[in-house]
Amino acid sequence: MDDNAERPKSLKFKEPVIDVAFSPTSDLVASSLITGHVFIHQYSLTGNTRQHRLKPHRKSCRSLCFAGDGLSLYTASKDKSWQSLDITTGAELTRVEEAHDKAINIVKYVNEQIIATGDESGGLKLWDIRQNNKPAFTFKEHVDYISDMVFNSDKRHLLATSGDGCMSIYDVRKSKPFHVSENQDDELLSVAIMRGGKKVIVGETDGVLGIFTYGQFDDVTDRFPGHPQSIDSICKLTEDLCVTGSSDGLLRIVQLFPHKLVGVAGDHKSLPVEKVVLSYDQQWLASCSHDHTVHFWDIGYIFNDGASDEDEDADVNGDEKLDAQAMAIQVSKGIVDDEPEIDIDGLSDGSELRVRGDPESGVDSSDDEVDIVDSDSDSGESDGSDNGDKLTKHIDPVSTNAEEEPTDANDNEDASDSDGWGSWGDSDDEGNDTAAKRRKPKPTKAEKLKAKRAALAELVNPDKKKRASGASFFADL
């Protein structure tokens, strides 16, 4: 397997990365550092190219976001200022000094007219970028830092979470808050709108996802525990799926209604995840942590379950990766007695996947080199020598009905085929009956890959096919 073609190489910096953002229109990613630097890279499978290295702030750049058209970038800093930058030239378009009384914690693009900023004391301001970037409204509904914000364009509501345990909702056309929730007895760190605008989920420091019904903001209507540590970032994938970034370093794929932990999209090796975001083409996740690195993770398989036959023929090498995921599923269902050691992110670091009684099954291995970008010594970015870091993605077992028809318990032994996906119609059993000796044509490798992808797609698209109940379910998460 060609690991370098699997996903863009990671971006390594000399100083911690605080925030990361994808362009909504192109293959650009922006990273903000604790030194006040901002880097803009063009990412691709063939290599990453640095477009700009800027230092717009004297102190740490805590937050950044792209405008809706992707032509400008907004940044906010501990130095109490925010500004906008031209993506093409890197030039400063707007700068507002002393925008808040306290250090700004987050900046959020709302629409072509408004941006929002929140500070570490709970203050929130809406800025009219048509009126010389003057504050349109100022709110002080919280007593602790503003941790995250999300905009509901249908209702023109801005939702903000705070370290004081409350969530506030603002109509961006009015000067008074729409609603403020009751205290949830825990810090609220992240927020996302799900289920077609019917639900709002918030990440808490105790590892619980709190679920509000939209319009009923007094208190949560449901809670989903399952994360061992705080949920610092939430990235929406579909109306029912999201990715959470936790302090234990894992990026978990979470399904809502029914609530399930579907799998793990990435791993920062026990270092807290600061931010996780989705690319405009829904192919990659980017995440940053205390390891001074922006990692890319393949998430396109969730959205690209209807790939054409030509794409499948060109991607037959992905067969080993699907085998590994299939084996994790087999283990969770008890089809394989002992769980094999799996160390897979699509970029294996050399560990082998062994199936009981079948020494030939495995995954390819090679090093995943972290992309090092040349920089001046004060840039906060690495100096150009490869460090050969290997990134690991944990694949967790999930329940599934991958087969078209159910099998008896007595067939479990036959189901443990060498590729981890059970029989594909090429059984070696022969009887005296002539009809029994007629075997179906052996599927091609591309046909197997297509069937496996369809089965994996059912795991993350439960509406397409109901999953078996009572299966084992991520006790280690």
Coordinates of C-alpha atoms in Angstrom, one line a residue:
M1 CA 0.0 0.0 0.0
D2 CA 1.3 3.5 -0.9
D3 CA 1.0 5.4 2.4
N4 CA 1.9 8.7 0.8
A5 CA -1.1 8.6 -1.4
E6 CA -3.5 7.8 1.4
R7 CA -3.9 11.3 2.9
P8 CA -2.0 14.7 2.9
K9 CA 1.1 14.7 5.0
S10 CA 0.9 16.3 8.4
L11 CA 2.1 19.9 9.1
K12 CA 4.8 20.1 11.8
F13 CA 5.5 23.3 13.7
K14 CA 8.0 24.3 16.4
E15 CA 5.3 25.8 18.7
P16 CA 1.8 24.5 19.8
V17 CA -1.0 25.0 17.3
I18 CA -4.1 26.5 18.9
D19 CA -6.6 26.5 16.0
V20 CA -7.0 25.2 12.5
A21 CA -9.6 26.0 9.8
F22 CA -10.3 24.7 6.3
S23 CA -11.2 27.1 3.4
P24 CA -14.9 26.6 2.4
T25 CA -14.0 26.8 -1.3
S26 CA -10.5 25.5 -1.9
D27 CA -7.7 23.2 -0.7
L28 CA -6.3 25.6 1.8
V29 CA -5.9 25.1 5.5
A30 CA -5.0 27.9 8.0
S31 CA -3.2 27.2 11.4
S32 CA -2.7 29.6 14.3
L33 CA 0.1 29.3 16.8
I34 CA 0.7 30.3 20.4
T35 CA 3.4 32.7 19.1
G36 CA 0.8 34.8 17.2
H37 CA 1.8 33.4 13.8
V38 CA -0.7 32.3 11.2
F39 CA 0.2 29.9 8.4
I40 CA -1.8 29.2 5.3
H41 CA -0.9 26.0 3.4
Q42 CA -2.3 24.4 0.2
Y43 CA -2.7 20.7 1.0
S44 CA -2.8 17.7 -1.4
L45 CA -1.9 14.1 -1.6
T46 CA 1.3 14.9 -3.5
G47 CA 2.6 17.4 -1.0
N48 CA 1.8 20.5 0.9
T49 CA 2.8 24.0 -0.1
R50 CA 3.0 27.0 2.2
Q51 CA 1.2 30.0 0.8
H52 CA 1.7 32.5 3.6
R53 CA 3.6 32.9 6.9
L54 CA 2.2 35.9 8.8
K55 CA 2.5 37.3 12.3
P56 CA -0.6 39.5 12.7
H57 CA -0.7 39.4 16.5
R58 CA 1.7 40.3 19.3
K59 CA 0.4 37.5 21.5
S60 CA -1.1 34.1 20.8
C61 CA -3.6 33.8 18.0
R62 CA -6.4 31.9 19.7
S63 CA -8.9 31.6 16.9
L64 CA -9.3 31.9 13.2
C65 CA -12.0 31.3 10.5
F66 CA -12.5 31.8 6.8
A67 CA -15.1 34.0 5.3
G68 CA -17.9 32.3 3.5
D69 CA -16.4 33.0 0.1
G70 CA -13.0 31.8 1.1
L71 CA -11.3 35.1 0.1
S72 CA -10.5 36.4 3.5
L73 CA -9.4 35.0 6.9
Y74 CA -10.4 36.3 10.3
T75 CA -8.1 36.0 13.3
A76 CA -8.5 36.9 17.0
S77 CA -5.9 37.1 19.7
K78 CA -5.0 37.3 23.3
D79 CA -3.9 40.9 22.6
K80 CA -7.6 41.8 22.5
S81 CA -7.6 42.5 18.7
W82 CA -9.1 40.8 15.7
Q83 CA -8.4 41.4 12.0
S84 CA -9.1 40.1 8.5
L85 CA -6.5 39.1 6.0
D86 CA -6.5 38.7 2.2
I87 CA -6.0 35.1 1.3
T88 CA -4.4 35.8 -2.0
T89 CA -1.8 38.4 -1.0
G90 CA -1.7 37.9 2.8
A91 CA -2.3 41.7 3.2
E92 CA -4.2 43.1 6.2
L93 CA -7.7 44.2 5.2
T94 CA -9.1 45.2 8.6
R95 CA -7.8 45.5 12.1
V96 CA -9.6 46.3 15.3
E97 CA -7.4 47.0 18.4
E98 CA -8.8 46.8 21.9
A99 CA -12.0 45.1 20.5
H100 CA -12.7 43.7 24.0
D101 CA -11.8 44.6 27.5
K102 CA -10.4 41.1 28.0
A103 CA -8.5 38.7 25.7
I104 CA -10.5 37.4 22.8
N105 CA -11.1 33.7 22.9
I106 CA -12.9 33.0 19.7
V107 CA -13.9 34.6 16.4
K108 CA -16.8 33.3 14.3
Y109 CA -17.9 34.2 10.7
V110 CA -21.7 34.6 10.8
N111 CA -22.5 35.9 7.3
E112 CA -21.3 38.4 4.8
Q113 CA -22.4 41.2 7.1
I114 CA -21.6 40.0 10.6
I115 CA -18.8 38.4 12.6
A116 CA -18.9 37.5 16.2
T117 CA -16.2 37.5 18.9
G118 CA -16.2 36.2 22.4
D119 CA -13.7 36.9 25.2
E120 CA -12.4 35.1 28.2
S121 CA -14.7 36.9 30.7
G122 CA -17.9 36.0 28.9
G123 CA -18.4 39.1 26.8
L124 CA -19.8 38.6 23.2
K125 CA -19.9 41.1 20.4
L126 CA -21.5 41.2 17.0
W127 CA -19.6 43.3 14.5
D128 CA -21.1 44.9 11.4
I129 CA -18.3 44.6 8.8
R130 CA -20.2 47.0 6.5
Q131 CA -20.0 49.8 9.1
N132 CA -16.2 50.2 9.5
N133 CA -16.3 47.1 11.7
K134 CA -18.1 48.7 14.5
P135 CA -19.8 46.6 17.1
A136 CA -23.5 46.3 16.3
F137 CA -24.4 44.6 19.6
T138 CA -22.6 43.9 22.9
F139 CA -23.7 41.1 25.3
K140 CA -22.6 40.1 28.7
E141 CA -24.7 37.1 29.6
H142 CA -21.9 34.9 30.8
V143 CA -19.5 35.1 33.7
D144 CA -16.8 32.9 32.2
Y145 CA -15.0 32.5 28.9
I146 CA -16.9 31.9 25.6
S147 CA -15.8 28.5 24.5
D148 CA -17.5 27.9 21.1
M149 CA -20.1 29.4 18.8
V150 CA -22.3 28.0 15.9
F151 CA -24.7 29.9 13.6
N152 CA -28.2 28.7 12.6
S153 CA -28.7 30.5 9.3
D154 CA -32.4 29.3 8.9
K155 CA -33.4 31.0 12.2
R156 CA -30.6 33.6 12.2
H157 CA -29.6 32.4 15.7
L158 CA -26.1 32.5 17.1
L159 CA -25.5 29.9 19.8
A160 CA -22.6 30.3 22.2
T161 CA -21.3 28.0 25.0
S162 CA -19.4 29.1 28.0
G163 CA -17.2 27.9 30.8
D164 CA -19.9 29.0 33.3
G165 CA -22.0 26.0 32.2
C166 CA -24.7 27.9 30.3
M167 CA -25.6 28.2 26.6
S168 CA -26.9 31.5 25.2
I169 CA -28.9 32.1 22.0
Y170 CA -28.9 35.4 20.1
D171 CA -31.0 36.6 17.2
V172 CA -28.3 38.5 15.3
R173 CA -30.9 41.2 14.3
K174 CA -31.8 42.1 17.9
S175 CA -30.0 43.7 20.8
K176 CA -31.2 41.4 23.5
P177 CA -30.5 37.6 23.8
F178 CA -33.1 35.2 22.6
H179 CA -32.6 32.8 25.5
V180 CA -30.0 31.6 28.1
S181 CA -30.1 28.1 29.3
E182 CA -30.0 26.9 32.9
N183 CA -26.6 26.1 34.4
Q184 CA -25.6 22.5 33.4
D185 CA -23.3 22.1 36.4
D186 CA -20.3 21.6 34.1
E187 CA -18.3 23.7 31.7
L188 CA -19.7 23.7 28.1
L189 CA -16.7 23.5 25.7
S190 CA -18.2 22.9 22.2
V191 CA -21.5 23.0 20.3
A192 CA -23.0 21.8 17.1
I193 CA -26.5 21.8 15.5
M194 CA -27.7 18.4 14.4
R195 CA -30.8 16.5 13.1
G196 CA -31.8 19.2 10.6
G197 CA -31.8 21.9 13.2
K198 CA -34.0 20.0 15.6
K199 CA -31.2 19.2 18.1
V200 CA -28.2 21.0 19.6
I201 CA -25.4 19.1 21.2
V202 CA -22.8 20.5 23.6
G203 CA -19.6 18.9 24.8
E204 CA -18.9 19.0 28.6
T205 CA -15.8 18.6 30.7
D206 CA -17.0 15.3 32.2
G207 CA -17.1 13.6 28.8
V208 CA -20.9 13.9 28.4
L209 CA -22.7 15.1 25.2
G210 CA -25.6 17.2 26.4
I211 CA -28.5 17.3 23.9
F212 CA -31.0 20.2 23.7
T213 CA -34.2 20.1 21.7
Y214 CA -34.2 23.2 19.6
G215 CA -36.5 25.8 21.1
Q216 CA -36.4 24.1 24.5
F217 CA -33.2 25.7 25.8
D218 CA -33.9 25.7 29.5
D219 CA -32.3 22.3 30.0
V220 CA -31.0 19.3 28.1
T221 CA -33.5 16.7 27.0
D222 CA -31.0 13.9 26.7
R223 CA -27.4 13.1 27.7
F224 CA -25.0 10.7 26.1
P225 CA -22.0 9.7 28.3
G226 CA -19.2 7.6 26.8
H227 CA -16.1 9.9 26.6
P228 CA -13.6 9.3 29.4
Q229 CA -12.5 13.0 29.4
S230 CA -13.7 16.4 28.2
I231 CA -15.1 17.0 24.7
D232 CA -13.2 20.0 23.5
S233 CA -14.4 20.1 19.9
I234 CA -17.3 18.9 17.8
C235 CA -17.3 18.6 14.1
K236 CA -20.6 17.9 12.3
L237 CA -20.4 15.3 9.5
T238 CA -24.0 14.5 8.7
E239 CA -27.3 15.2 10.4
D240 CA -26.8 12.1 12.5
L241 CA -23.0 11.8 12.7
C242 CA -20.3 14.0 14.2
V243 CA -16.7 13.7 15.2
T244 CA -15.6 14.7 18.7
G245 CA -12.2 15.8 19.8
S246 CA -11.4 14.8 23.4
S247 CA -8.7 15.4 26.0
D248 CA -7.6 11.8 25.7
G249 CA -6.4 12.5 22.2
L250 CA -9.0 10.5 20.3
L251 CA -11.2 11.7 17.4
R252 CA -14.4 9.6 17.9
I253 CA -17.2 9.2 15.3
V254 CA -20.5 9.5 17.2
Q255 CA -23.9 8.6 16.0
L256 CA -27.0 10.2 17.5
F257 CA -30.5 8.7 17.7
P258 CA -29.7 6.0 18.5
H259 CA -26.6 7.2 20.4
K260 CA -23.6 5.1 19.5
L261 CA -19.8 5.4 19.3
V262 CA -19.2 4.3 15.7
G263 CA -15.5 4.3 15.6
V264 CA -12.3 6.3 15.9
A265 CA -11.2 8.6 13.1
G266 CA -7.8 9.6 14.5
D267 CA -5.5 9.6 17.5
H268 CA -3.2 12.2 18.9
K269 CA -1.6 9.7 21.3
S270 CA -3.2 10.9 24.6
L271 CA -2.6 14.6 23.9
P272 CA -5.7 16.8 24.2
V273 CA -7.4 17.7 20.9
E274 CA -7.8 21.4 20.5
K275 CA -9.8 21.5 17.3
V276 CA -11.2 19.2 14.6
V277 CA -12.7 20.5 11.3
L278 CA -14.0 19.1 8.0
S279 CA -12.8 20.0 4.6
Y280 CA -15.1 21.7 2.0
D281 CA -15.1 18.5 -0.1
Q282 CA -15.9 16.3 2.9
Q283 CA -12.8 14.2 2.2
W284 CA -10.5 15.1 5.1
L285 CA -10.6 16.0 8.8
A286 CA -7.9 18.2 10.2
S287 CA -7.1 18.3 13.9
C288 CA -4.5 20.0 16.1
S289 CA -3.2 19.1 19.5
H290 CA -0.3 19.8 21.9
D291 CA 2.0 17.8 19.6
H292 CA 2.8 21.0 17.5
T293 CA 1.2 19.2 14.5
V294 CA -1.8 19.5 12.2
H295 CA -2.9 16.0 11.2
F296 CA -5.1 15.0 8.3
W297 CA -7.5 12.1 8.5
D298 CA -9.4 10.4 5.8
I299 CA -13.2 10.6 6.4
G300 CA -14.4 10.5 2.8
Y301 CA -15.6 6.9 3.1
I302 CA -18.6 8.1 5.0
F303 CA -19.8 10.3 2.2
N304 CA -18.4 8.4 -0.8
D305 CA -20.2 5.1 -0.3
G306 CA -21.6 5.2 -3.8
A307 CA -18.3 5.2 -5.7
S308 CA -18.2 4.1 -9.3
D309 CA -16.8 0.8 -10.5
E310 CA -14.0 2.6 -12.2
D311 CA -13.0 4.2 -8.8
E312 CA -13.1 0.8 -7.2
D313 CA -10.9 -0.8 -9.8
A314 CA -8.4 2.0 -9.3
D315 CA -8.4 1.7 -5.5
V316 CA -8.1 -2.1 -5.1
N317 CA -5.1 -1.5 -2.8
G318 CA -7.6 -0.3 -0.2
D319 CA -8.7 -3.9 0.2
E320 CA -6.3 -4.5 3.1
K321 CA -7.6 -1.5 5.0
L322 CA -11.2 -2.7 4.7
D323 CA -10.1 -6.2 5.8
A324 CA -8.7 -4.8 9.0
Q325 CA -11.9 -2.9 9.7
A326 CA -13.9 -6.1 9.0
M327 CA -11.8 -8.1 11.4
A328 CA -12.5 -5.6 14.1
I329 CA -16.2 -6.2 13.4
Q330 CA -15.8 -9.9 13.5
V331 CA -14.1 -9.7 16.9
S332 CA -16.9 -7.6 18.3
K333 CA -19.4 -10.2 17.3
G334 CA -17.5 -13.1 18.7
I335 CA -16.8 -14.7 15.3
V336 CA -13.0 -14.7 16.1
D337 CA -12.1 -15.9 19.5
D338 CA -9.1 -13.6 20.3
E339 CA -8.8 -10.0 19.2
P340 CA -5.8 -9.5 17.0
E341 CA -3.5 -6.6 17.6
I342 CA -4.5 -3.8 15.2
D343 CA -2.5 -0.6 14.7
I344 CA -4.1 0.9 11.6
D345 CA -4.9 4.4 10.3
G346 CA -4.6 3.4 6.7
L347 CA -0.9 4.2 7.3
S348 CA 0.3 1.1 9.2
D349 CA 3.5 1.3 11.1
G350 CA 4.4 -2.3 10.6
S351 CA 2.1 -4.2 12.9
E352 CA 0.5 -7.3 11.4
L353 CA -3.1 -8.3 11.5
R354 CA -3.4 -12.1 12.1
V355 CA -6.6 -14.0 12.0
R356 CA -6.7 -17.3 14.0
G357 CA -5.9 -20.1 11.7
D358 CA -4.9 -17.9 8.8
P359 CA -1.3 -16.6 8.8
E360 CA -1.6 -15.0 5.4
S361 CA -4.0 -12.1 6.2
G362 CA -2.4 -8.8 7.0
V363 CA -1.9 -5.2 6.1
D364 CA 0.8 -3.4 4.3
S365 CA 3.2 -1.3 6.4
S366 CA 5.4 1.7 5.8
D367 CA 6.3 5.0 7.5
D368 CA 4.1 8.0 7.4
E369 CA 6.5 11.0 7.2
V370 CA 5.4 14.2 8.7
D371 CA 5.6 17.1 6.3
I372 CA 8.2 19.6 7.5
V373 CA 7.9 23.2 6.2
D374 CA 11.0 25.3 6.0
S375 CA 10.8 28.5 8.1
D376 CA 12.9 31.1 9.8
S377 CA 13.9 30.4 13.3
D378 CA 11.2 32.7 14.8
S379 CA 8.4 31.4 12.7
G380 CA 7.3 28.6 15.0
E381 CA 7.6 26.1 12.2
S382 CA 10.0 23.3 11.7
D383 CA 13.3 23.6 9.9
G384 CA 12.9 21.1 7.0
S385 CA 14.2 17.8 8.3
D386 CA 11.9 14.8 8.2
N387 CA 11.3 13.2 11.6
G388 CA 9.5 10.1 10.4
D389 CA 6.7 10.3 13.0
K390 CA 4.2 7.6 12.6
L391 CA 0.6 8.3 13.1
T392 CA -1.8 5.7 14.3
K393 CA -5.6 5.4 13.8
H394 CA -7.5 3.1 16.1
I395 CA -10.3 1.1 14.5
D396 CA -12.9 0.0 17.1
P397 CA -15.3 -2.9 16.7
V398 CA -18.9 -2.1 15.9
S399 CA -22.0 -4.1 15.4
T400 CA -23.2 -4.8 11.8
N401 CA -25.4 -6.8 9.6
A402 CA -22.9 -6.9 6.8
E403 CA -24.3 -10.0 5.1
E404 CA -27.5 -9.8 3.0
E405 CA -28.9 -12.8 4.8
P406 CA -28.5 -13.9 8.4
T407 CA -26.3 -16.9 9.2
D408 CA -26.8 -19.6 11.8
A409 CA -24.5 -19.8 14.8
N410 CA -23.2 -23.1 13.4
D411 CA -21.9 -21.2 10.4
N412 CA -19.6 -19.0 12.3
E413 CA -16.6 -21.1 11.7
D414 CA -17.2 -21.0 8.0
A415 CA -17.8 -17.2 8.2
S416 CA -14.2 -16.6 9.4
D417 CA -12.8 -16.4 6.0
S418 CA -9.3 -15.4 5.3
D419 CA -10.3 -11.9 4.4
G420 CA -12.3 -11.4 7.6
W421 CA -15.6 -10.9 5.8
G422 CA -17.0 -14.5 5.8
S423 CA -17.9 -16.5 2.7
W424 CA -18.1 -14.8 -0.6
G425 CA -19.8 -17.7 -2.5
D426 CA -16.6 -19.7 -3.0
S427 CA -17.0 -22.4 -0.4
D428 CA -14.8 -25.5 -0.7
D429 CA -17.4 -27.8 0.7
E430 CA -18.2 -30.6 -1.7
G431 CA -20.9 -33.3 -1.5
N432 CA -22.1 -36.2 -3.5
D433 CA -24.9 -34.1 -5.1
T434 CA -23.8 -32.8 -8.5
A435 CA -25.7 -29.6 -7.9
A436 CA -23.7 -29.0 -4.7
K437 CA -20.5 -29.3 -6.7
R438 CA -21.4 -26.4 -8.9
R439 CA -19.8 -23.3 -7.2
K440 CA -20.5 -19.7 -8.0
P441 CA -17.8 -17.9 -9.9
K442 CA -15.2 -16.5 -7.6
P443 CA -15.6 -12.7 -7.2
T444 CA -12.9 -10.4 -8.5
K445 CA -10.9 -8.4 -6.0
A446 CA -12.7 -5.2 -7.2
E447 CA -16.1 -6.9 -6.6
K448 CA -15.0 -7.9 -3.1
L449 CA -13.9 -4.4 -2.4
K450 CA -17.2 -3.0 -3.6
A451 CA -19.2 -5.4 -1.3
K452 CA -17.0 -4.6 1.6
R453 CA -17.3 -0.8 1.1
A454 CA -21.1 -1.2 1.0
A455 CA -21.1 -3.2 4.2
L456 CA -18.9 -0.5 5.9
A457 CA -21.1 2.2 4.6
E458 CA -24.1 0.6 6.4
L459 CA -22.2 1.0 9.7
V460 CA -22.2 4.8 9.4
N461 CA -25.6 5.1 7.6
P462 CA -28.0 3.2 9.9
D463 CA -31.0 4.5 8.0
K464 CA -30.0 2.3 5.0
K465 CA -30.0 -0.9 6.9
K466 CA -30.9 -1.8 10.5
R467 CA -28.0 -3.1 12.6
A468 CA -28.1 -6.0 14.8
S469 CA -29.0 -5.3 18.5
G470 CA -27.0 -6.4 21.5
A471 CA -23.6 -6.2 19.9
S472 CA -20.5 -5.2 21.9
F473 CA -20.0 -1.5 22.1
F474 CA -16.7 0.3 22.7
A475 CA -16.2 -0.3 26.4
D476 CA -12.7 1.1 26.1
L477 CA -13.9 4.6 24.9

